[in-house]
PDB file of C-alpha atoms in Angstrom:
ATOM      1  CA  UNK S  15      10.548  11.191   9.272  1.00 45.00           C
ATOM      2  CA  UNK S  16      13.256  13.758  10.777  1.00 49.00           C
ATOM      3  CA  UNK S  17      12.615  12.386  14.638  1.00 48.00           C
ATOM      4  CA  UNK S  18      11.588   9.430  16.628  1.00 50.00           C
ATOM      5  CA  UNK S  19       8.263   9.729  18.768  1.00 50.00           C
ATOM      6  CA  UNK S  20      10.740  10.315  21.939  1.00 49.00           C
ATOM      7  CA  UNK S  21      12.368  13.251  20.138  1.00 53.00           C
ATOM      8  CA  UNK S  22      15.348  11.478  19.587  1.00 63.00           C
ATOM      9  CA  UNK S  23      16.763  11.612  15.740  1.00 79.00           C
ATOM     10  CA  UNK S  24      15.717   9.090  13.378  1.00 85.00           C
ATOM     11  CA  UNK S  25      17.967   6.498  11.967  1.00 90.00           C
ATOM     12  CA  UNK S  26      17.273   7.631   8.365  1.00 88.00           C
ATOM     13  CA  UNK S  27      18.252  11.518   9.262  1.00 91.00           C
ATOM     14  CA  UNK S  28      21.688  10.307  10.659  1.00 95.00           C
ATOM     15  CA  UNK S  29      22.358   8.003   7.461  1.00 96.00           C
ATOM     16  CA  UNK S  30      21.551  11.101   5.261  1.00 95.00           C
ATOM     17  CA  UNK S  31      23.876  13.669   7.551  1.00 96.00           C
ATOM     18  CA  UNK S  32      26.804  10.719   7.625  1.00 97.00           C
ATOM     19  CA  UNK S  33      26.708  10.403   3.947  1.00 97.00           C
ATOM     20  CA  UNK S  34      27.014  14.444   3.350  1.00 96.00           C
ATOM     21  CA  UNK S  35      29.376  14.543   6.361  1.00 97.00           C
ATOM     22  CA  UNK S  36      31.765  11.844   4.724  1.00 97.00           C
ATOM     23  CA  UNK S  37      31.796  13.489   1.338  1.00 97.00           C
ATOM     24  CA  UNK S  38      32.641  17.118   2.770  1.00 96.00           C
ATOM     25  CA  UNK S  39      35.364  15.090   4.790  1.00 96.00           C
ATOM     26  CA  UNK S  40      36.598  13.858   0.975  1.00 96.00           C
ATOM     27  CA  UNK S  41      36.378  17.299  -0.422  1.00 96.00           C
ATOM     28  CA  UNK S  42      34.441  16.126  -3.506  1.00 96.00           C
ATOM     29  CA  UNK S  43      31.221  17.428  -5.256  1.00 96.00           C
ATOM     30  CA  UNK S  44      28.019  15.311  -6.159  1.00 96.00           C
ATOM     31  CA  UNK S  45      29.041  15.638  -9.770  1.00 96.00           C
ATOM     32  CA  UNK S  46      32.633  13.800  -8.572  1.00 96.00           C
ATOM     33  CA  UNK S  47      30.956  11.451  -6.238  1.00 97.00           C
ATOM     34  CA  UNK S  48      28.372  10.270  -8.934  1.00 96.00           C
ATOM     35  CA  UNK S  49      31.714   9.529 -11.296  1.00 96.00           C
ATOM     36  CA  UNK S  50      33.409   7.531  -8.552  1.00 96.00           C
ATOM     37  CA  UNK S  51      30.365   5.250  -7.476  1.00 95.00           C
ATOM     38  CA  UNK S  52      28.582   5.178 -10.816  1.00 93.00           C
ATOM     39  CA  UNK S  53      25.467   6.723  -9.248  1.00 95.00           C
ATOM     40  CA  UNK S  54      23.289   9.449 -10.720  1.00 94.00           C
ATOM     41  CA  UNK S  55      23.910  12.952  -8.924  1.00 94.00           C
ATOM     42  CA  UNK S  56      20.215  13.407  -8.323  1.00 93.00           C
ATOM     43  CA  UNK S  57      20.367  10.012  -6.710  1.00 92.00           C
ATOM     44  CA  UNK S  58      22.990  10.663  -4.558  1.00 96.00           C
ATOM     45  CA  UNK S  59      21.263  14.031  -3.604  1.00 95.00           C
ATOM     46  CA  UNK S  60      18.056  12.465  -2.669  1.00 91.00           C
ATOM     47  CA  UNK S  61      20.301  10.408  -0.503  1.00 94.00           C
ATOM     48  CA  UNK S  62      21.967  13.062   1.372  1.00 95.00           C
ATOM     49  CA  UNK S  63      18.666  15.073   1.854  1.00 92.00           C
ATOM     50  CA  UNK S  64      16.620  11.736   3.209  1.00 88.00           C
ATOM     51  CA  UNK S  65      14.138  12.154   0.455  1.00 81.00           C
ATOM     52  CA  UNK S  66      15.477   8.332  -0.228  1.00 86.00           C
ATOM     53  CA  UNK S  67      16.770   5.689   1.428  1.00 87.00           C
ATOM     54  CA  UNK S  68      18.487   4.083  -1.116  1.00 89.00           C
ATOM     55  CA  UNK S  69      19.574   0.645  -1.579  1.00 91.00           C
ATOM     56  CA  UNK S  70      22.002  -1.366   0.301  1.00 93.00           C
ATOM     57  CA  UNK S  71      24.558  -1.807  -2.405  1.00 95.00           C
ATOM     58  CA  UNK S  72      24.542   1.845  -2.915  1.00 95.00           C
ATOM     59  CA  UNK S  73      25.656   2.377   0.625  1.00 96.00           C
ATOM     60  CA  UNK S  74      28.354  -0.727   0.325  1.00 97.00           C
ATOM     61  CA  UNK S  75      29.260   1.464  -3.024  1.00 97.00           C
ATOM     62  CA  UNK S  76      29.491   4.470  -1.156  1.00 97.00           C
ATOM     63  CA  UNK S  77      31.560   2.618   2.098  1.00 97.00           C
ATOM     64  CA  UNK S  78      34.188   1.711  -0.762  1.00 97.00           C
ATOM     65  CA  UNK S  79      34.497   5.171  -2.150  1.00 97.00           C
ATOM     66  CA  UNK S  80      34.734   6.706   1.658  1.00 97.00           C
ATOM     67  CA  UNK S  81      37.092   3.964   2.729  1.00 97.00           C
ATOM     68  CA  UNK S  82      34.392   3.433   5.676  1.00 97.00           C
ATOM     69  CA  UNK S  83      34.319  -0.217   5.852  1.00 97.00           C
ATOM     70  CA  UNK S  84      30.696  -1.396   6.331  1.00 96.00           C
ATOM     71  CA  UNK S  85      29.934   1.826   8.417  1.00 97.00           C
ATOM     72  CA  UNK S  86      27.531   3.248   5.663  1.00 97.00           C
ATOM     73  CA  UNK S  87      25.912  -0.069   5.046  1.00 96.00           C
ATOM     74  CA  UNK S  88      25.478  -0.395   8.645  1.00 96.00           C
ATOM     75  CA  UNK S  89      23.847   2.926   9.053  1.00 96.00           C
ATOM     76  CA  UNK S  90      21.476   1.873   6.141  1.00 94.00           C
ATOM     77  CA  UNK S  91      20.142  -1.208   7.656  1.00 91.00           C
ATOM     78  CA  UNK S  92      19.531   0.407  10.685  1.00 92.00           C
ATOM     79  CA  UNK S  93      17.591   3.047   8.898  1.00 88.00           C
ATOM     80  CA  UNK S  94      15.829   0.412   6.997  1.00 82.00           C
ATOM     81  CA  UNK S  95      15.053  -1.607   9.995  1.00 80.00           C
ATOM     82  CA  UNK S  96      13.627   1.332  11.534  1.00 78.00           C
ATOM     83  CA  UNK S  97      11.394   1.982   8.621  1.00 69.00           C
ATOM     84  CA  UNK S  98       9.917  -1.677   8.772  1.00 61.00           C
ATOM     85  CA  UNK S  99       8.496  -0.696  12.445  1.00 58.00           C
ATOM     86  CA  UNK S 100       5.138   1.200  13.156  1.00 48.00           C
ATOM     87  CA  UNK S 101       4.553   0.834   9.370  1.00 48.00           C
ATOM     88  CA  UNK S 102       0.905   0.969   9.568  1.00 46.00           C
ATOM     89  CA  UNK S 103       0.093   4.262  11.306  1.00 54.00           C
ATOM     90  CA  UNK S 104       2.941   5.664   8.873  1.00 68.00           C
ATOM     91  CA  UNK S 105       0.678   3.984   5.958  1.00 79.00           C
ATOM     92  CA  UNK S 106      -2.541   5.720   7.321  1.00 81.00           C
ATOM     93  CA  UNK S 107      -0.773   9.181   7.034  1.00 82.00           C
ATOM     94  CA  UNK S 108       0.477   8.567   3.465  1.00 87.00           C
ATOM     95  CA  UNK S 109      -2.954   7.354   2.104  1.00 90.00           C
ATOM     96  CA  UNK S 110      -4.862  10.680   3.997  1.00 89.00           C
ATOM     97  CA  UNK S 111      -2.779  12.805   1.655  1.00 91.00           C
ATOM     98  CA  UNK S 112      -2.773  10.734  -1.734  1.00 94.00           C
ATOM     99  CA  UNK S 113      -4.101  12.371  -4.830  1.00 95.00           C
ATOM    100  CA  UNK S 114      -4.725   8.811  -6.261  1.00 97.00           C
ATOM    101  CA  UNK S 115      -4.772   5.283  -5.202  1.00 98.00           C
ATOM    102  CA  UNK S 116      -4.675   1.970  -7.138  1.00 98.00           C
ATOM    103  CA  UNK S 117      -5.327  -1.013  -5.085  1.00 98.00           C
ATOM    104  CA  UNK S 118      -5.231  -5.124  -5.283  1.00 98.00           C
ATOM    105  CA  UNK S 119      -7.038  -7.188  -3.184  1.00 97.00           C
ATOM    106  CA  UNK S 120      -6.465 -10.747  -2.949  1.00 94.00           C
ATOM    107  CA  UNK S 121      -8.904 -12.208  -0.471  1.00 93.00           C
ATOM    108  CA  UNK S 122     -11.239  -9.579   1.442  1.00 96.00           C
ATOM    109  CA  UNK S 123     -12.886  -6.576   0.461  1.00 98.00           C
ATOM    110  CA  UNK S 124     -10.627  -3.281   0.194  1.00 97.00           C
ATOM    111  CA  UNK S 125     -11.011  -1.458   3.587  1.00 95.00           C
ATOM    112  CA  UNK S 126     -11.959   1.752   1.517  1.00 97.00           C
ATOM    113  CA  UNK S 127     -15.077  -0.046   0.067  1.00 98.00           C
ATOM    114  CA  UNK S 128     -16.234  -1.896   3.131  1.00 98.00           C
ATOM    115  CA  UNK S 129     -19.442  -1.497   5.020  1.00 98.00           C
ATOM    116  CA  UNK S 130     -19.173  -1.262   8.821  1.00 97.00           C
ATOM    117  CA  UNK S 131     -20.654  -4.935   9.193  1.00 97.00           C
ATOM    118  CA  UNK S 132     -18.012  -6.239   7.158  1.00 98.00           C
ATOM    119  CA  UNK S 133     -14.921  -4.441   8.843  1.00 96.00           C
ATOM    120  CA  UNK S 134     -16.259  -5.272  12.040  1.00 95.00           C
ATOM    121  CA  UNK S 135     -15.994  -9.112  10.973  1.00 95.00           C
ATOM    122  CA  UNK S 136     -12.586  -8.913   9.462  1.00 93.00           C
ATOM    123  CA  UNK S 137     -11.298  -7.053  12.553  1.00 91.00           C
ATOM    124  CA  UNK S 138     -12.764  -9.753  14.750  1.00 91.00           C
ATOM    125  CA  UNK S 139     -11.615 -12.645  12.748  1.00 90.00           C
ATOM    126  CA  UNK S 140      -8.134 -11.687  12.834  1.00 80.00           C
ATOM    127  CA  UNK S 141      -8.237 -12.042  16.800  1.00 77.00           C
ATOM    128  CA  UNK S 142      -5.556  -9.599  17.481  1.00 72.00           C
ATOM    129  CA  UNK S 143      -7.613  -6.558  19.402  1.00 74.00           C
ATOM    130  CA  UNK S 144      -9.709  -6.354  22.135  1.00 84.00           C
ATOM    131  CA  UNK S 145     -13.730  -5.710  21.516  1.00 87.00           C
ATOM    132  CA  UNK S 146     -12.804  -1.786  22.063  1.00 89.00           C
ATOM    133  CA  UNK S 147      -9.784  -1.790  19.836  1.00 87.00           C
ATOM    134  CA  UNK S 148     -11.958  -3.314  17.273  1.00 89.00           C
ATOM    135  CA  UNK S 149     -14.554  -1.039  17.576  1.00 93.00           C
ATOM    136  CA  UNK S 150     -12.165   1.695  17.239  1.00 93.00           C
ATOM    137  CA  UNK S 151     -10.491   0.371  14.564  1.00 91.00           C
ATOM    138  CA  UNK S 152     -14.193   0.136  12.372  1.00 95.00           C
ATOM    139  CA  UNK S 153     -14.700   3.590  13.160  1.00 95.00           C
ATOM    140  CA  UNK S 154     -11.277   4.690  11.776  1.00 92.00           C
ATOM    141  CA  UNK S 155     -11.747   2.515   9.031  1.00 93.00           C
ATOM    142  CA  UNK S 156     -15.203   4.199   7.865  1.00 95.00           C
ATOM    143  CA  UNK S 157     -13.618   7.536   8.485  1.00 94.00           C
ATOM    144  CA  UNK S 158     -10.766   6.729   6.023  1.00 93.00           C
ATOM    145  CA  UNK S 159     -13.349   6.294   3.131  1.00 95.00           C
ATOM    146  CA  UNK S 160     -14.105   9.958   3.140  1.00 95.00           C
ATOM    147  CA  UNK S 161     -11.188  10.403   0.448  1.00 95.00           C
ATOM    148  CA  UNK S 162     -13.534   8.418  -1.628  1.00 96.00           C
ATOM    149  CA  UNK S 163     -17.117  10.128  -0.740  1.00 91.00           C
ATOM    150  CA  UNK S 164     -15.938  13.521   0.808  1.00 87.00           C
ATOM    151  CA  UNK S 165     -16.201  17.167  -0.541  1.00 86.00           C
ATOM    152  CA  UNK S 166     -12.759  16.502  -2.427  1.00 87.00           C
ATOM    153  CA  UNK S 167     -12.756  12.998  -3.909  1.00 94.00           C
ATOM    154  CA  UNK S 168      -9.542  11.304  -5.395  1.00 96.00           C
ATOM    155  CA  UNK S 169      -9.558   8.836  -7.958  1.00 97.00           C
ATOM    156  CA  UNK S 170      -9.516   5.197  -6.907  1.00 98.00           C
ATOM    157  CA  UNK S 171      -8.968   1.859  -9.006  1.00 98.00           C
ATOM    158  CA  UNK S 172      -9.467  -1.588  -6.903  1.00 98.00           C
ATOM    159  CA  UNK S 173      -8.823  -5.081  -8.190  1.00 98.00           C
ATOM    160  CA  UNK S 174     -10.196  -7.760  -6.597  1.00 98.00           C
ATOM    161  CA  UNK S 175      -9.367 -11.542  -7.104  1.00 97.00           C
ATOM    162  CA  UNK S 176     -12.962 -12.918  -7.733  1.00 98.00           C
ATOM    163  CA  UNK S 177     -12.095 -15.351  -4.477  1.00 96.00           C
ATOM    164  CA  UNK S 178     -13.389 -12.079  -2.397  1.00 97.00           C
ATOM    165  CA  UNK S 179     -16.641 -12.868  -3.804  1.00 97.00           C
ATOM    166  CA  UNK S 180     -16.818 -16.439  -2.884  1.00 96.00           C
ATOM    167  CA  UNK S 181     -15.867 -15.584   0.731  1.00 95.00           C
ATOM    168  CA  UNK S 182     -18.833 -14.404   2.600  1.00 96.00           C
ATOM    169  CA  UNK S 183     -19.805 -13.296   6.074  1.00 96.00           C
ATOM    170  CA  UNK S 184     -21.089 -15.557   8.101  1.00 94.00           C
ATOM    171  CA  UNK S 185     -23.686 -13.134   8.981  1.00 96.00           C
ATOM    172  CA  UNK S 186     -25.635 -13.146   5.236  1.00 96.00           C
ATOM    173  CA  UNK S 187     -27.156  -9.768   6.055  1.00 97.00           C
ATOM    174  CA  UNK S 188     -23.940  -8.333   6.117  1.00 98.00           C
ATOM    175  CA  UNK S 189     -23.018  -9.813   3.110  1.00 98.00           C
ATOM    176  CA  UNK S 190     -25.974  -8.441   1.326  1.00 98.00           C
ATOM    177  CA  UNK S 191     -25.349  -4.900   2.499  1.00 98.00           C
ATOM    178  CA  UNK S 192     -21.384  -5.321   1.392  1.00 98.00           C
ATOM    179  CA  UNK S 193     -22.271  -6.408  -2.164  1.00 98.00           C
ATOM    180  CA  UNK S 194     -24.798  -3.680  -2.280  1.00 98.00           C
ATOM    181  CA  UNK S 195     -22.000  -1.270  -1.363  1.00 98.00           C
ATOM    182  CA  UNK S 196     -19.796  -2.583  -3.942  1.00 98.00           C
ATOM    183  CA  UNK S 197     -22.416  -2.076  -6.769  1.00 98.00           C
ATOM    184  CA  UNK S 198     -23.046   1.196  -5.643  1.00 98.00           C
ATOM    185  CA  UNK S 199     -19.464   2.085  -5.475  1.00 98.00           C
ATOM    186  CA  UNK S 200     -18.600   0.556  -8.876  1.00 98.00           C
ATOM    187  CA  UNK S 201     -20.802   3.304 -10.389  1.00 98.00           C
ATOM    188  CA  UNK S 202     -19.316   6.287  -9.101  1.00 97.00           C
ATOM    189  CA  UNK S 203     -17.486   8.316 -11.478  1.00 96.00           C
ATOM    190  CA  UNK S 204     -14.105   8.340  -9.285  1.00 97.00           C
ATOM    191  CA  UNK S 205     -14.087   4.695  -9.064  1.00 98.00           C
ATOM    192  CA  UNK S 206     -13.267   2.019 -11.307  1.00 98.00           C
ATOM    193  CA  UNK S 207     -13.765  -1.880  -9.579  1.00 98.00           C
ATOM    194  CA  UNK S 208     -12.646  -4.523 -11.388  1.00 98.00           C
ATOM    195  CA  UNK S 209     -12.533  -8.331 -10.626  1.00 98.00           C
ATOM    196  CA  UNK S 210      -9.534 -10.369 -11.655  1.00 98.00           C
ATOM    197  CA  UNK S 211     -11.274 -13.894 -12.706  1.00 97.00           C
ATOM    198  CA  UNK S 212     -10.071 -17.399 -11.737  1.00 96.00           C
ATOM    199  CA  UNK S 213      -9.573 -17.829 -15.500  1.00 96.00           C
ATOM    200  CA  UNK S 214      -6.641 -15.324 -15.045  1.00 93.00           C
ATOM    201  CA  UNK S 215      -4.678 -18.186 -13.106  1.00 93.00           C
ATOM    202  CA  UNK S 216      -1.556 -17.636 -11.251  1.00 92.00           C
ATOM    203  CA  UNK S 217      -0.055 -14.158 -10.952  1.00 92.00           C
ATOM    204  CA  UNK S 218       2.931 -12.115  -9.228  1.00 88.00           C
ATOM    205  CA  UNK S 219       0.985 -10.206  -6.791  1.00 89.00           C
ATOM    206  CA  UNK S 220      -0.281 -13.832  -5.133  1.00 86.00           C
ATOM    207  CA  UNK S 221      -0.649 -14.199  -2.174  1.00 84.00           C
ATOM    208  CA  UNK S 222      -0.012 -10.384  -1.010  1.00 87.00           C
ATOM    209  CA  UNK S 223      -2.436  -7.526  -1.198  1.00 93.00           C
ATOM    210  CA  UNK S 224      -1.141  -4.029  -2.335  1.00 95.00           C
ATOM    211  CA  UNK S 225      -1.940  -0.222  -2.899  1.00 96.00           C
ATOM    212  CA  UNK S 226      -0.093   2.148  -5.067  1.00 97.00           C
ATOM    213  CA  UNK S 227      -0.301   5.808  -3.866  1.00 96.00           C
ATOM    214  CA  UNK S 228       0.259   8.940  -6.002  1.00 96.00           C
ATOM    215  CA  UNK S 229       1.401  11.524  -3.471  1.00 91.00           C
ATOM    216  CA  UNK S 230       0.954  15.814  -3.857  1.00 91.00           C
ATOM    217  CA  UNK S 231       4.707  15.873  -4.051  1.00 85.00           C
ATOM    218  CA  UNK S 232       5.108  13.580  -7.619  1.00 87.00           C
ATOM    219  CA  UNK S 233       6.278  10.788  -5.653  1.00 87.00           C
ATOM    220  CA  UNK S 234       4.710   7.266  -5.647  1.00 93.00           C
ATOM    221  CA  UNK S 235       4.919   4.849  -3.032  1.00 91.00           C
ATOM    222  CA  UNK S 236       3.699   1.002  -2.540  1.00 93.00           C
ATOM    223  CA  UNK S 237       2.024  -0.578   0.708  1.00 92.00           C
ATOM    224  CA  UNK S 238       2.303  -4.188   0.259  1.00 92.00           C
ATOM    225  CA  UNK S 239       0.385  -6.171   3.332  1.00 86.00           C
ATOM    226  CA  UNK S 240       0.049  -9.637   4.085  1.00 76.00           C
ATOM    227  CA  UNK S 241      -2.003 -11.714   7.005  1.00 67.00           C
ATOM    228  CA  UNK S 242       0.651 -10.622   9.504  1.00 65.00           C
ATOM    229  CA  UNK S 243       2.581  -7.314   8.372  1.00 70.00           C
ATOM    230  CA  UNK S 244       2.422  -4.472   5.895  1.00 78.00           C
ATOM    231  CA  UNK S 245       5.553  -2.527   4.410  1.00 82.00           C
ATOM    232  CA  UNK S 246       5.724   0.750   3.124  1.00 84.00           C
ATOM    233  CA  UNK S 247       7.789   1.144   0.088  1.00 86.00           C
ATOM    234  CA  UNK S 248       9.195   4.296  -1.191  1.00 83.00           C
ATOM    235  CA  UNK S 249      12.214   3.428  -3.615  1.00 82.00           C
ATOM    236  CA  UNK S 250      11.386   3.965  -7.232  1.00 84.00           C
ATOM    237  CA  UNK S 251      12.696   0.613  -8.310  1.00 86.00           C
ATOM    238  CA  UNK S 252      10.867  -1.206  -6.305  1.00 89.00           C
ATOM    239  CA  UNK S 253       7.586   0.608  -6.783  1.00 92.00           C
ATOM    240  CA  UNK S 254       7.958   0.782 -10.527  1.00 94.00           C
ATOM    241  CA  UNK S 255       8.002  -3.362 -10.434  1.00 93.00           C
ATOM    242  CA  UNK S 256       5.204  -3.509  -8.465  1.00 95.00           C
ATOM    243  CA  UNK S 257       3.467  -0.732 -10.703  1.00 96.00           C
ATOM    244  CA  UNK S 258       3.896  -3.016 -13.667  1.00 97.00           C
ATOM    245  CA  UNK S 259       2.981  -6.144 -12.164  1.00 96.00           C
ATOM    246  CA  UNK S 260      -0.223  -3.824 -10.918  1.00 97.00           C
ATOM    247  CA  UNK S 261      -0.815  -3.303 -14.440  1.00 97.00           C
ATOM    248  CA  UNK S 262      -0.288  -6.606 -16.061  1.00 96.00           C
ATOM    249  CA  UNK S 263      -2.635  -7.930 -13.533  1.00 96.00           C
ATOM    250  CA  UNK S 264      -5.153  -5.237 -14.353  1.00 97.00           C
ATOM    251  CA  UNK S 265      -4.962  -6.385 -18.162  1.00 96.00           C
ATOM    252  CA  UNK S 266      -6.332  -9.630 -17.020  1.00 96.00           C
ATOM    253  CA  UNK S 267      -9.076  -8.370 -15.433  1.00 98.00           C
ATOM    254  CA  UNK S 268     -12.689  -7.856 -16.053  1.00 98.00           C
ATOM    255  CA  UNK S 269     -13.640  -4.563 -17.552  1.00 98.00           C
ATOM    256  CA  UNK S 270     -15.655  -2.428 -14.834  1.00 98.00           C
ATOM    257  CA  UNK S 271     -18.876  -3.077 -16.645  1.00 98.00           C
ATOM    258  CA  UNK S 272     -18.391  -6.776 -16.611  1.00 98.00           C
ATOM    259  CA  UNK S 273     -17.197  -6.598 -13.108  1.00 98.00           C
ATOM    260  CA  UNK S 274     -20.509  -4.732 -12.292  1.00 98.00           C
ATOM    261  CA  UNK S 275     -22.547  -7.364 -14.038  1.00 98.00           C
ATOM    262  CA  UNK S 276     -20.486 -10.081 -11.851  1.00 98.00           C
ATOM    263  CA  UNK S 277     -21.166  -8.129  -8.805  1.00 98.00           C
ATOM    264  CA  UNK S 278     -24.786  -7.754  -9.673  1.00 98.00           C
ATOM    265  CA  UNK S 279     -25.277 -11.913 -10.242  1.00 98.00           C
ATOM    266  CA  UNK S 280     -23.486 -12.477  -7.121  1.00 97.00           C
ATOM    267  CA  UNK S 281     -25.922  -9.953  -5.114  1.00 97.00           C
ATOM    268  CA  UNK S 282     -28.602 -11.980  -7.063  1.00 96.00           C
ATOM    269  CA  UNK S 283     -27.209 -15.376  -6.355  1.00 95.00           C
ATOM    270  CA  UNK S 284     -26.819 -14.834  -2.818  1.00 96.00           C
ATOM    271  CA  UNK S 285     -30.006 -13.433  -1.903  1.00 92.00           C
ATOM    272  CA  UNK S 286     -31.940 -15.899  -3.844  1.00 90.00           C
ATOM    273  CA  UNK S 287     -30.393 -18.278  -1.315  1.00 85.00           C
ATOM    274  CA  UNK S 288     -32.081 -16.331   1.426  1.00 80.00           C
ATOM    275  CA  UNK S 289     -35.274 -16.248  -0.044  1.00 68.00           C
ATOM    276  CA  UNK S 290     -37.601 -19.768   1.202  1.00 64.00           C
ATOM    277  CA  UNK S 291     -39.024 -21.581  -1.374  1.00 59.00           C
ATOM    278  CA  UNK S 292     -42.639 -20.883  -2.331  1.00 59.00           C
ATOM    279  CA  UNK S 293     -44.822 -24.182  -1.342  1.00 57.00           C
TER     280      UNK S 293
END
């Protein structure tokens, strides 16, 4: 992001430009800087071009090299705080261009696999939007599913905690439709759907939901979401830790075929409860 919505330069750009300016003032190359602060040249280059924000520790190390007190670290904090704002809209832009997505949902059906009825119930339950905003949110959510069903589909893997299947909507018909959609999705060649059973016990990703997104640039980013907030994570080290946690959780999940069987049993159990007993 080079500028904010009002046309002003973003804090991230200011941070990157200041790093390059301080190095020029000192009259050293990236190779020399790498030796002074013990960070790789490629890493420092990405900081100066703005392709990475880096860590607070790196900013503090550069402050020491440049003799700038806390100037670099303060700029980093401003850029980090700026990055926390408007995360959801930024995430949707990233998701739209992703070439592959891996997702984990702890308590609700993934948005990319929701029916309009389920999406409407979830947005209503959140109690954070007007009726008009909820309706627009449902339309936008269903539209996002084009990346799975449109002309150019992407590879998608979803892990869902078993608790998702134990929390139906208030309207039984909506839940029937949602289970049917999950069963249909689980049989698509570009989609892998796996259930993390209760017997897997506790795991690191509880209680948040998460997405890993592979971008056309080759970069992988993550989006971690709780009930009240979401955060787009771009730093390689943080994304790598989340990816490893995801891989470990996938090892504990039911296989795609076992998960499909569980979904079918869940639908059968649900519909049997709706059928009145014969006399």
